mmCIF file of C-alpha atoms in Angstrom:
data_model
loop_
_atom_site.group_PDB
_atom_site.id
_atom_site.type_symbol
_atom_site.label_atom_id
_atom_site.label_comp_id
_atom_site.label_asym_id
_atom_site.label_seq_id
_atom_site.Cartn_x
_atom_site.Cartn_y
_atom_site.Cartn_z
ATOM 1 C CA MET Y 7 125.510 70.962 111.423
ATOM 2 C CA ASP Y 8 128.717 72.715 111.670
ATOM 3 C CA VAL Y 9 129.141 76.606 113.604
ATOM 4 C CA THR Y 10 129.820 78.311 110.228
ATOM 5 C CA SER Y 11 126.324 77.663 109.242
ATOM 6 C CA LYS Y 12 124.767 79.245 112.179
ATOM 7 C CA ILE Y 13 126.403 82.549 111.590
ATOM 8 C CA LYS Y 14 124.412 85.138 110.124
ATOM 9 C CA THR Y 15 125.753 86.915 107.165
ATOM 10 C CA LYS Y 16 124.593 90.546 106.164
ATOM 11 C CA THR Y 17 123.160 90.219 102.696
ATOM 12 C CA TYR Y 18 123.142 93.908 101.793
ATOM 13 C CA ARG Y 19 120.056 93.629 99.818
ATOM 14 C CA VAL Y 20 118.981 97.331 101.136
ATOM 15 C CA GLU Y 21 122.326 98.921 99.890
ATOM 16 C CA ARG Y 22 122.343 96.813 96.885
ATOM 17 C CA GLU Y 23 118.746 98.281 96.039
ATOM 18 C CA PHE Y 24 119.722 101.818 96.878
ATOM 19 C CA GLY Y 25 122.636 101.449 94.714
ATOM 20 C CA LEU Y 26 120.645 100.212 91.598
ATOM 21 C CA ILE Y 27 117.464 102.280 91.859
ATOM 22 C CA VAL Y 28 119.422 105.482 92.452
ATOM 23 C CA GLY Y 29 122.248 104.476 90.018
ATOM 24 C CA ILE Y 30 119.326 104.145 87.379
ATOM 25 C CA VAL Y 31 117.670 107.218 87.933
ATOM 26 C CA LEU Y 32 120.668 109.307 87.881
ATOM 27 C CA SER Y 33 122.016 107.313 84.789
ATOM 28 C CA LEU Y 34 118.924 107.961 83.138
ATOM 29 C CA ILE Y 35 119.037 111.859 83.943
ATOM 30 C CA GLY Y 36 122.740 112.111 82.934
ATOM 31 C CA GLY Y 37 122.022 110.205 79.778
ATOM 32 C CA TRP Y 38 119.055 112.030 78.732
ATOM 33 C CA LYS Y 39 121.185 115.612 79.046
ATOM 34 C CA VAL Y 40 124.050 114.001 77.260
ATOM 35 C CA TYR Y 41 121.407 112.841 74.628
ATOM 36 C CA HIS Y 42 119.973 116.499 74.128
ATOM 37 C CA GLY Y 43 123.490 117.889 73.632
ATOM 38 C CA ASN Y 44 124.045 119.048 77.079
ATOM 39 C CA THR Y 45 127.660 117.523 77.774
ATOM 40 C CA GLY Y 46 128.486 119.763 80.847
ATOM 41 C CA PRO Y 47 129.804 118.795 84.030
ATOM 42 C CA VAL Y 48 126.518 118.081 85.620
ATOM 43 C CA ALA Y 49 125.155 115.777 83.197
ATOM 44 C CA ILE Y 50 128.659 113.976 82.729
ATOM 45 C CA SER Y 51 128.761 113.885 86.933
ATOM 46 C CA LEU Y 52 125.140 112.446 86.681
ATOM 47 C CA LEU Y 53 125.695 109.966 84.164
ATOM 48 C CA SER Y 54 129.377 108.500 86.042
ATOM 49 C CA LEU Y 55 127.660 108.680 89.395
ATOM 50 C CA GLY Y 56 124.832 106.486 88.275
ATOM 51 C CA LEU Y 57 126.811 104.315 86.447
ATOM 52 C CA GLY Y 58 129.047 103.966 89.639
ATOM 53 C CA LEU Y 59 126.356 103.275 91.964
ATOM 54 C CA ILE Y 60 125.065 100.665 89.396
ATOM 55 C CA VAL Y 61 128.320 98.774 89.484
ATOM 56 C CA ALA Y 62 128.675 99.182 93.267
ATOM 57 C CA GLY Y 63 125.264 97.870 93.790
ATOM 58 C CA LEU Y 64 126.047 94.918 91.568
ATOM 59 C CA LEU Y 65 129.372 94.085 92.744
ATOM 60 C CA LEU Y 66 130.318 95.773 96.102
ATOM 61 C CA PRO Y 67 127.167 96.585 98.092
ATOM 62 C CA GLN Y 68 128.643 96.818 101.362
ATOM 63 C CA LEU Y 69 130.451 100.216 100.041
ATOM 64 C CA LEU Y 70 127.058 101.635 99.857
ATOM 65 C CA VAL Y 71 126.116 101.380 103.692
ATOM 66 C CA ILE Y 72 126.974 105.013 104.256
ATOM 67 C CA PRO Y 73 125.666 106.525 101.373
ATOM 68 C CA ASN Y 74 122.078 104.604 102.031
ATOM 69 C CA ARG Y 75 122.230 105.812 105.380
ATOM 70 C CA ALA Y 76 122.687 109.349 104.291
ATOM 71 C CA TRP Y 77 120.208 109.311 101.534
ATOM 72 C CA MET Y 78 117.769 108.098 104.200
ATOM 73 C CA ARG Y 79 118.447 110.809 106.587
ATOM 74 C CA LEU Y 80 118.092 113.346 104.004
ATOM 75 C CA ALA Y 81 114.628 111.818 103.201
ATOM 76 C CA MET Y 82 113.702 111.789 106.772
ATOM 77 C CA LEU Y 83 114.591 115.497 106.687
ATOM 78 C CA LEU Y 84 112.648 116.316 103.462
ATOM 79 C CA SER Y 85 109.653 114.266 104.720
ATOM 80 C CA MET Y 86 109.633 116.500 108.018
ATOM 81 C CA ILE Y 87 109.264 119.994 105.728
ATOM 82 C CA THR Y 88 107.072 118.561 103.058
ATOM 83 C CA THR Y 89 104.555 116.555 104.924
ATOM 84 C CA PRO Y 90 103.074 119.535 107.011
ATOM 85 C CA ILE Y 91 103.137 121.806 103.764
ATOM 86 C CA MET Y 92 101.635 119.270 101.855
ATOM 87 C CA LEU Y 93 98.935 118.330 104.854
ATOM 88 C CA GLY Y 94 98.173 122.393 105.153
ATOM 89 C CA LEU Y 95 97.453 122.759 101.407
ATOM 90 C CA ILE Y 96 95.023 119.522 101.375
ATOM 91 C CA TYR Y 97 93.400 120.966 104.604
ATOM 92 C CA PHE Y 98 93.074 124.766 103.459
ATOM 93 C CA LEU Y 99 92.430 123.908 99.761
ATOM 94 C CA LEU Y 100 89.891 120.746 99.878
ATOM 95 C CA ILE Y 101 88.617 120.157 103.409
ATOM 96 C CA MET Y 102 88.078 123.666 104.527
ATOM 97 C CA PRO Y 103 85.979 124.960 101.524
ATOM 98 C CA ILE Y 104 83.839 121.858 101.503
ATOM 99 C CA GLY Y 105 83.004 122.611 105.125
ATOM 100 C CA VAL Y 106 82.415 126.033 104.769
ATOM 101 C CA ALA Y 107 80.240 125.417 101.637
ATOM 102 C CA LYS Y 108 78.145 122.847 103.543
ATOM 103 C CA ARG Y 109 77.582 125.160 106.458
ATOM 104 C CA MET Y 110 76.392 127.694 104.122
ATOM 105 C CA MET Y 111 73.830 125.227 102.787
ATOM 106 C CA GLY Y 112 72.403 125.271 106.247
ATOM 107 C CA TRP Y 113 74.161 121.228 106.772
ATOM 108 C CA ASP Y 114 73.901 120.463 110.169
ATOM 109 C CA PRO Y 115 74.116 117.009 111.218
ATOM 110 C CA LEU Y 116 74.239 116.896 114.570
ATOM 111 C CA ARG Y 117 71.076 119.583 115.065
ATOM 112 C CA ARG Y 118 72.642 121.983 117.109
ATOM 113 C CA ARG Y 119 70.428 124.740 115.378
ATOM 114 C CA ALA Y 120 67.131 122.896 116.036
ATOM 115 C CA ALA Y 121 64.560 124.624 117.772
ATOM 116 C CA SER Y 122 64.419 123.720 121.723
ATOM 117 C CA ALA Y 123 62.090 120.572 122.490
ATOM 118 C CA GLN Y 124 61.020 118.601 125.282
ATOM 119 C CA SER Y 125 63.181 115.321 123.774
ATOM 120 C CA TYR Y 126 65.517 115.229 121.051
ATOM 121 C CA TRP Y 127 64.989 111.621 120.285
ATOM 122 C CA SER Y 128 64.804 110.854 116.671
ATOM 123 C CA PRO Y 129 62.940 107.281 115.886
ATOM 124 C CA TYR Y 130 64.707 104.840 114.113
ATOM 125 C CA ASN Y 131 64.354 103.629 110.821
ATOM 126 C CA LYS Y 132 62.421 100.547 109.795
ATOM 127 C CA ARG Y 133 65.866 98.574 108.880
ATOM 128 C CA GLN Y 134 67.235 99.446 112.357
ATOM 129 C CA ASN Y 135 63.981 98.330 114.223
ATOM 130 C CA ASP Y 136 64.556 94.864 112.575
ATOM 131 C CA PRO Y 137 66.221 92.676 114.934
ATOM 132 C CA ARG Y 138 67.836 90.779 111.969
ATOM 133 C CA HIS Y 139 69.700 93.905 110.926
ATOM 134 C CA PHE Y 140 72.111 93.057 114.267
ATOM 135 C CA GLU Y 141 72.786 89.799 112.910
ATOM 136 C CA ARG Y 142 75.088 90.437 109.740
ATOM 137 C CA MET Y 143 76.339 93.906 110.821
ATOM 138 C CA PHE Y 144 79.135 93.954 107.906
#
């Protein structure tokens, strides 16, 4: 076993995938625009950039290290902006109206509005009283 077999070589798999995926998408968008008669600078730029990324991804993926890092930083920035917006929309448009509707219908699972009593104990149902219930909990 010689020394060269122990040296790790960088495969540039991530950069190759970046070049191929983004290149194919940009080529498809640019090709779609050109197909529909839009031969303006945007369509030609998208098509040529996409084809360039595909070629670089196939032949020289090490050229795509810096563009891949920039793309990932852009993705992280966009996720920092869009994630709170999407979660806020889901909460205020879906979860909150369900909670309000349940409250209006009298849903009170903790029985916080129950009348005062000597004890708040509620008996278990038959299944939970059976000792075999605890043998297979899942």
